[in-house]
C-alpha cells in the first residue's frame, strides 16, 4: 500500500502552513504570474484562475493521496494572507527522502518567510514523519533560492550540468527557454542543530495538527 502524508497544518511564530482551499485561487493565480516565478518554475504562463483552481482541487490533493508528497499553503498568522506555497514532491518512502520546492509572493519577499516555512516543514518531516533526507534543487542563477538553502543549513552536494530549462525575457519582451545548471542541496536531521534558534525563541516550528 502506498504511504501518504497526513493532511496537516503547521504553525510557526509568524506563519500557518495548511492545505490550499478554493478561497486561495485569486492570490495563487496572481503569485504564479510574477516574473521570478515564471522564470524559475515550469508553471503555465499566463497562469489563469482556472489553472489555480485545477491545482488546488485536483493536482495538490492527488500529490498527497497518491503518496508523491504534499502541498501546503503558506499564510501569515495575523492576516491569513497567502504568502506562498511549499511542495514536498518525488517522495521515496523506502529511503525516507523527499524533495522540497517553494514559491513566495513578490510582496512577501525579503521577510524571511521562505526560510521559516521550509525549516518548519523540514522539522515536521524529520521529527514527526521520521524522514532522513530532504533535497532542494536550485537553478544556478537563482541566488535567492540558494540563500534560503544556506540559511536553513543545507549542504551543497554538487552541480547537475545543463539539467534544467529556465525562462528569460527576450529583447521584444517575450519569454524564451534557457538551459541552465542545477545545484543540488541536501538537509539531514543532524543538520538542523542550532538552525531553529535563528528563527526565534519559539524555535521556528511550534506545532502541527491534523487538518479536519
mmCIF file of C-alpha atoms in Angstrom:
data_model
loop_
_atom_site.group_PDB
_atom_site.id
_atom_site.type_symbol
_atom_site.label_atom_id
_atom_site.label_comp_id
_atom_site.label_asym_id
_atom_site.label_seq_id
_atom_site.Cartn_x
_atom_site.Cartn_y
_atom_site.Cartn_z
ATOM 1 C CA UNK A 1 0.000 0.000 0.000
ATOM 2 C CA UNK A 2 1.265 3.481 -0.861
ATOM 3 C CA UNK A 3 2.282 5.607 2.092
ATOM 4 C CA UNK A 4 0.854 9.108 2.357
ATOM 5 C CA UNK A 5 1.445 12.206 4.417
ATOM 6 C CA UNK A 6 -1.328 13.237 6.831
ATOM 7 C CA UNK A 7 -3.461 16.240 5.934
ATOM 8 C CA UNK A 8 -1.875 18.632 8.416
ATOM 9 C CA UNK A 9 -1.292 22.236 9.367
ATOM 10 C CA UNK A 10 1.994 23.562 10.768
ATOM 11 C CA UNK A 11 2.291 26.721 12.859
ATOM 12 C CA UNK A 12 5.357 28.904 13.316
ATOM 13 C CA UNK A 13 5.777 32.252 15.068
ATOM 14 C CA UNK A 14 4.526 34.176 12.017
ATOM 15 C CA UNK A 15 3.067 31.607 9.643
ATOM 16 C CA UNK A 16 0.474 28.883 9.261
ATOM 17 C CA UNK A 17 1.107 26.167 6.677
ATOM 18 C CA UNK A 18 -2.160 24.473 5.729
ATOM 19 C CA UNK A 19 -3.898 22.751 2.805
ATOM 20 C CA UNK A 20 -4.844 25.015 -0.069
ATOM 21 C CA UNK A 21 -8.540 25.800 -0.466
ATOM 22 C CA UNK A 22 -10.626 27.386 -3.186
ATOM 23 C CA UNK A 23 -10.525 30.793 -1.499
ATOM 24 C CA UNK A 24 -6.800 30.847 -2.398
ATOM 25 C CA UNK A 25 -7.475 30.816 -6.146
ATOM 26 C CA UNK A 26 -7.103 34.574 -6.870
ATOM 27 C CA UNK A 27 -3.992 35.007 -4.726
ATOM 28 C CA UNK A 28 -2.368 31.868 -6.128
ATOM 29 C CA UNK A 29 -3.009 32.938 -9.725
ATOM 30 C CA UNK A 30 -1.581 36.391 -9.018
ATOM 31 C CA UNK A 31 1.523 34.942 -7.364
ATOM 32 C CA UNK A 32 2.215 32.492 -10.175
ATOM 33 C CA UNK A 33 2.188 35.266 -12.780
ATOM 34 C CA UNK A 34 5.111 37.034 -11.082
ATOM 35 C CA UNK A 35 8.159 37.265 -13.365
ATOM 36 C CA UNK A 36 10.502 35.486 -10.952
ATOM 37 C CA UNK A 37 8.071 32.581 -10.634
ATOM 38 C CA UNK A 38 7.707 32.333 -14.403
ATOM 39 C CA UNK A 39 11.493 32.450 -14.831
ATOM 40 C CA UNK A 40 12.409 29.690 -12.383
ATOM 41 C CA UNK A 41 9.449 27.287 -12.480
ATOM 42 C CA UNK A 42 7.510 25.324 -15.072
ATOM 43 C CA UNK A 43 4.115 26.915 -14.352
ATOM 44 C CA UNK A 44 1.985 27.826 -17.378
ATOM 45 C CA UNK A 45 2.198 31.436 -18.493
ATOM 46 C CA UNK A 46 -0.060 33.280 -18.309
ATOM 47 C CA UNK A 47 -1.310 31.460 -15.206
ATOM 48 C CA UNK A 48 -5.092 31.719 -15.059
ATOM 49 C CA UNK A 49 -7.531 31.302 -12.202
ATOM 50 C CA UNK A 50 -8.638 28.107 -13.948
ATOM 51 C CA UNK A 51 -5.052 26.841 -13.610
ATOM 52 C CA UNK A 52 -5.078 27.780 -9.916
ATOM 53 C CA UNK A 53 -8.433 26.074 -9.353
ATOM 54 C CA UNK A 54 -7.217 22.872 -11.013
ATOM 55 C CA UNK A 55 -4.023 22.894 -8.914
ATOM 56 C CA UNK A 56 -5.951 23.419 -5.676
ATOM 57 C CA UNK A 57 -8.805 20.980 -6.280
ATOM 58 C CA UNK A 58 -7.045 18.209 -8.236
ATOM 59 C CA UNK A 59 -3.262 18.346 -8.522
ATOM 60 C CA UNK A 60 -2.379 19.213 -4.922
ATOM 61 C CA UNK A 61 -4.797 16.708 -3.325
ATOM 62 C CA UNK A 62 -3.572 13.977 -5.697
ATOM 63 C CA UNK A 63 0.037 14.622 -4.668
ATOM 64 C CA UNK A 64 -0.859 13.634 -1.110
ATOM 65 C CA UNK A 65 -3.367 10.834 -1.659
ATOM 66 C CA UNK A 66 -1.170 9.120 -4.264
ATOM 67 C CA UNK A 67 1.881 9.294 -1.984
ATOM 68 C CA UNK A 68 4.078 11.595 -4.062
ATOM 69 C CA UNK A 69 4.248 14.393 -1.484
ATOM 70 C CA UNK A 70 2.191 17.210 -0.045
ATOM 71 C CA UNK A 71 1.387 20.817 -0.999
ATOM 72 C CA UNK A 72 0.883 23.404 1.733
ATOM 73 C CA UNK A 73 -0.321 26.982 1.515
ATOM 74 C CA UNK A 74 1.911 29.353 3.484
ATOM 75 C CA UNK A 75 -0.149 32.092 5.137
ATOM 76 C CA UNK A 76 0.532 34.939 7.547
ATOM 77 C CA UNK A 77 -0.659 34.077 11.035
ATOM 78 C CA UNK A 78 -2.132 37.524 11.719
ATOM 79 C CA UNK A 79 -3.639 38.423 8.330
ATOM 80 C CA UNK A 80 -4.234 34.932 6.856
ATOM 81 C CA UNK A 81 -2.885 36.356 3.599
ATOM 82 C CA UNK A 82 -1.334 33.826 1.192
ATOM 83 C CA UNK A 83 2.448 34.229 1.403
ATOM 84 C CA UNK A 84 3.373 31.305 -0.841
ATOM 85 C CA UNK A 85 3.370 27.548 -1.155
ATOM 86 C CA UNK A 86 5.662 24.737 -0.045
ATOM 87 C CA UNK A 87 5.670 21.497 -2.016
ATOM 88 C CA UNK A 88 7.190 18.187 -0.908
ATOM 89 C CA UNK A 89 7.494 16.026 -4.008
ATOM 90 C CA UNK A 90 9.240 12.972 -5.516
ATOM 91 C CA UNK A 91 8.949 11.297 -2.129
ATOM 92 C CA UNK A 92 10.696 7.956 -1.630
ATOM 93 C CA UNK A 93 9.010 6.195 1.284
ATOM 94 C CA UNK A 94 11.530 3.354 1.498
ATOM 95 C CA UNK A 95 14.521 5.707 1.618
ATOM 96 C CA UNK A 96 12.525 8.202 3.720
ATOM 97 C CA UNK A 97 13.579 11.079 1.471
ATOM 98 C CA UNK A 98 11.717 13.871 -0.283
ATOM 99 C CA UNK A 99 12.434 16.938 -2.390
ATOM 100 C CA UNK A 100 11.144 20.387 -1.456
ATOM 101 C CA UNK A 101 10.168 23.308 -3.673
ATOM 102 C CA UNK A 102 8.637 26.631 -2.723
ATOM 103 C CA UNK A 103 7.260 29.870 -4.137
ATOM 104 C CA UNK A 104 6.926 33.154 -2.254
ATOM 105 C CA UNK A 105 4.674 36.012 -3.396
ATOM 106 C CA UNK A 106 6.610 39.107 -4.534
ATOM 107 C CA UNK A 107 5.098 41.328 -1.823
ATOM 108 C CA UNK A 108 6.323 38.922 0.891
ATOM 109 C CA UNK A 109 9.940 38.532 -0.212
ATOM 110 C CA UNK A 110 12.767 39.769 1.958
ATOM 111 C CA UNK A 111 10.932 38.936 5.209
ATOM 112 C CA UNK A 112 12.481 35.520 5.788
ATOM 113 C CA UNK A 113 9.193 33.744 5.113
ATOM 114 C CA UNK A 114 10.720 31.191 2.730
ATOM 115 C CA UNK A 115 13.346 30.114 5.256
ATOM 116 C CA UNK A 116 10.784 29.959 8.061
ATOM 117 C CA UNK A 117 8.335 27.884 6.026
ATOM 118 C CA UNK A 118 10.931 25.483 4.635
ATOM 119 C CA UNK A 119 12.586 24.986 8.020
ATOM 120 C CA UNK A 120 9.236 24.295 9.702
ATOM 121 C CA UNK A 121 8.402 21.756 7.000
ATOM 122 C CA UNK A 122 11.807 20.096 7.409
ATOM 123 C CA UNK A 123 11.420 19.875 11.181
ATOM 124 C CA UNK A 124 7.986 18.295 10.818
ATOM 125 C CA UNK A 125 9.280 15.901 8.152
ATOM 126 C CA UNK A 126 12.230 14.751 10.271
ATOM 127 C CA UNK A 127 10.684 14.786 13.739
ATOM 128 C CA UNK A 128 7.153 13.595 13.077
ATOM 129 C CA UNK A 129 7.455 11.624 9.839
ATOM 130 C CA UNK A 130 10.905 10.180 10.672
ATOM 131 C CA UNK A 131 12.405 11.094 7.308
ATOM 132 C CA UNK A 132 16.177 11.016 6.861
ATOM 133 C CA UNK A 133 16.819 13.329 3.909
ATOM 134 C CA UNK A 134 15.368 16.459 2.330
ATOM 135 C CA UNK A 135 16.633 17.597 -1.052
ATOM 136 C CA UNK A 136 16.403 21.038 -2.619
ATOM 137 C CA UNK A 137 17.407 21.913 -6.181
ATOM 138 C CA UNK A 138 18.111 25.445 -7.360
ATOM 139 C CA UNK A 139 18.919 26.803 -10.802
ATOM 140 C CA UNK A 140 22.499 28.059 -10.966
ATOM 141 C CA UNK A 141 21.443 31.711 -11.306
ATOM 142 C CA UNK A 142 18.604 31.600 -8.768
ATOM 143 C CA UNK A 143 20.599 33.215 -5.962
ATOM 144 C CA UNK A 144 17.551 33.982 -3.804
ATOM 145 C CA UNK A 145 16.653 30.305 -3.582
ATOM 146 C CA UNK A 146 20.269 29.401 -2.870
ATOM 147 C CA UNK A 147 20.316 31.854 0.045
ATOM 148 C CA UNK A 148 17.280 30.088 1.536
ATOM 149 C CA UNK A 149 19.077 26.744 1.285
ATOM 150 C CA UNK A 150 22.164 28.141 3.005
ATOM 151 C CA UNK A 151 20.174 29.877 5.728
ATOM 152 C CA UNK A 152 18.419 26.709 6.872
ATOM 153 C CA UNK A 153 21.632 24.689 6.945
ATOM 154 C CA UNK A 154 21.537 22.800 3.645
ATOM 155 C CA UNK A 155 24.764 21.338 2.276
ATOM 156 C CA UNK A 156 25.637 21.804 -1.400
ATOM 157 C CA UNK A 157 26.315 18.367 -2.887
ATOM 158 C CA UNK A 158 27.197 19.260 -6.446
ATOM 159 C CA UNK A 159 26.022 20.534 -9.817
ATOM 160 C CA UNK A 160 23.839 18.808 -12.371
ATOM 161 C CA UNK A 161 25.120 20.266 -15.616
ATOM 162 C CA UNK A 162 22.641 21.552 -18.182
ATOM 163 C CA UNK A 163 19.826 19.847 -16.256
ATOM 164 C CA UNK A 164 17.057 22.460 -16.175
ATOM 165 C CA UNK A 165 15.198 24.760 -18.515
ATOM 166 C CA UNK A 166 14.541 28.211 -17.091
ATOM 167 C CA UNK A 167 12.842 31.092 -18.889
ATOM 168 C CA UNK A 168 14.186 34.533 -19.743
ATOM 169 C CA UNK A 169 12.861 37.650 -21.412
ATOM 170 C CA UNK A 170 13.917 38.396 -24.980
ATOM 171 C CA UNK A 171 14.512 41.916 -26.301
ATOM 172 C CA UNK A 172 10.928 42.105 -27.547
ATOM 173 C CA UNK A 173 9.556 41.121 -24.113
ATOM 174 C CA UNK A 174 8.614 37.538 -24.965
ATOM 175 C CA UNK A 175 9.690 34.544 -22.882
ATOM 176 C CA UNK A 176 12.252 32.075 -24.199
ATOM 177 C CA UNK A 177 13.636 28.823 -22.789
ATOM 178 C CA UNK A 178 17.203 28.863 -21.459
ATOM 179 C CA UNK A 179 19.142 25.770 -20.372
ATOM 180 C CA UNK A 180 20.897 26.037 -17.014
ATOM 181 C CA UNK A 181 22.849 24.033 -14.465
ATOM 182 C CA UNK A 182 21.172 22.902 -11.236
ATOM 183 C CA UNK A 183 22.735 22.941 -7.766
ATOM 184 C CA UNK A 184 21.708 20.027 -5.535
ATOM 185 C CA UNK A 185 21.382 20.739 -1.804
ATOM 186 C CA UNK A 186 20.550 18.345 0.999
ATOM 187 C CA UNK A 187 19.372 18.608 4.577
ATOM 188 C CA UNK A 188 19.635 15.783 7.116
ATOM 189 C CA UNK A 189 18.148 15.683 10.625
ATOM 190 C CA UNK A 190 21.522 16.359 12.236
ATOM 191 C CA UNK A 191 21.977 19.481 10.080
ATOM 192 C CA UNK A 192 19.118 21.197 11.945
ATOM 193 C CA UNK A 193 21.047 21.518 15.207
ATOM 194 C CA UNK A 194 21.029 25.194 16.138
ATOM 195 C CA UNK A 195 19.323 26.357 12.951
ATOM 196 C CA UNK A 196 15.932 26.862 14.621
ATOM 197 C CA UNK A 197 17.472 29.348 17.040
ATOM 198 C CA UNK A 198 17.847 31.777 14.156
ATOM 199 C CA UNK A 199 14.088 31.883 13.731
ATOM 200 C CA UNK A 200 13.096 32.930 17.226
ATOM 201 C CA UNK A 201 12.597 31.979 20.743
ATOM 202 C CA UNK A 202 9.741 29.792 19.539
ATOM 203 C CA UNK A 203 12.264 27.647 17.681
ATOM 204 C CA UNK A 204 10.579 28.497 14.360
ATOM 205 C CA UNK A 205 8.376 25.421 14.419
ATOM 206 C CA UNK A 206 5.794 25.485 17.174
ATOM 207 C CA UNK A 207 3.093 22.943 16.486
ATOM 208 C CA UNK A 208 1.270 20.852 13.929
ATOM 209 C CA UNK A 209 -2.179 19.335 13.838
ATOM 210 C CA UNK A 210 -4.294 17.106 11.665
ATOM 211 C CA UNK A 211 -6.416 19.157 9.298
ATOM 212 C CA UNK A 212 -10.119 18.426 9.550
#
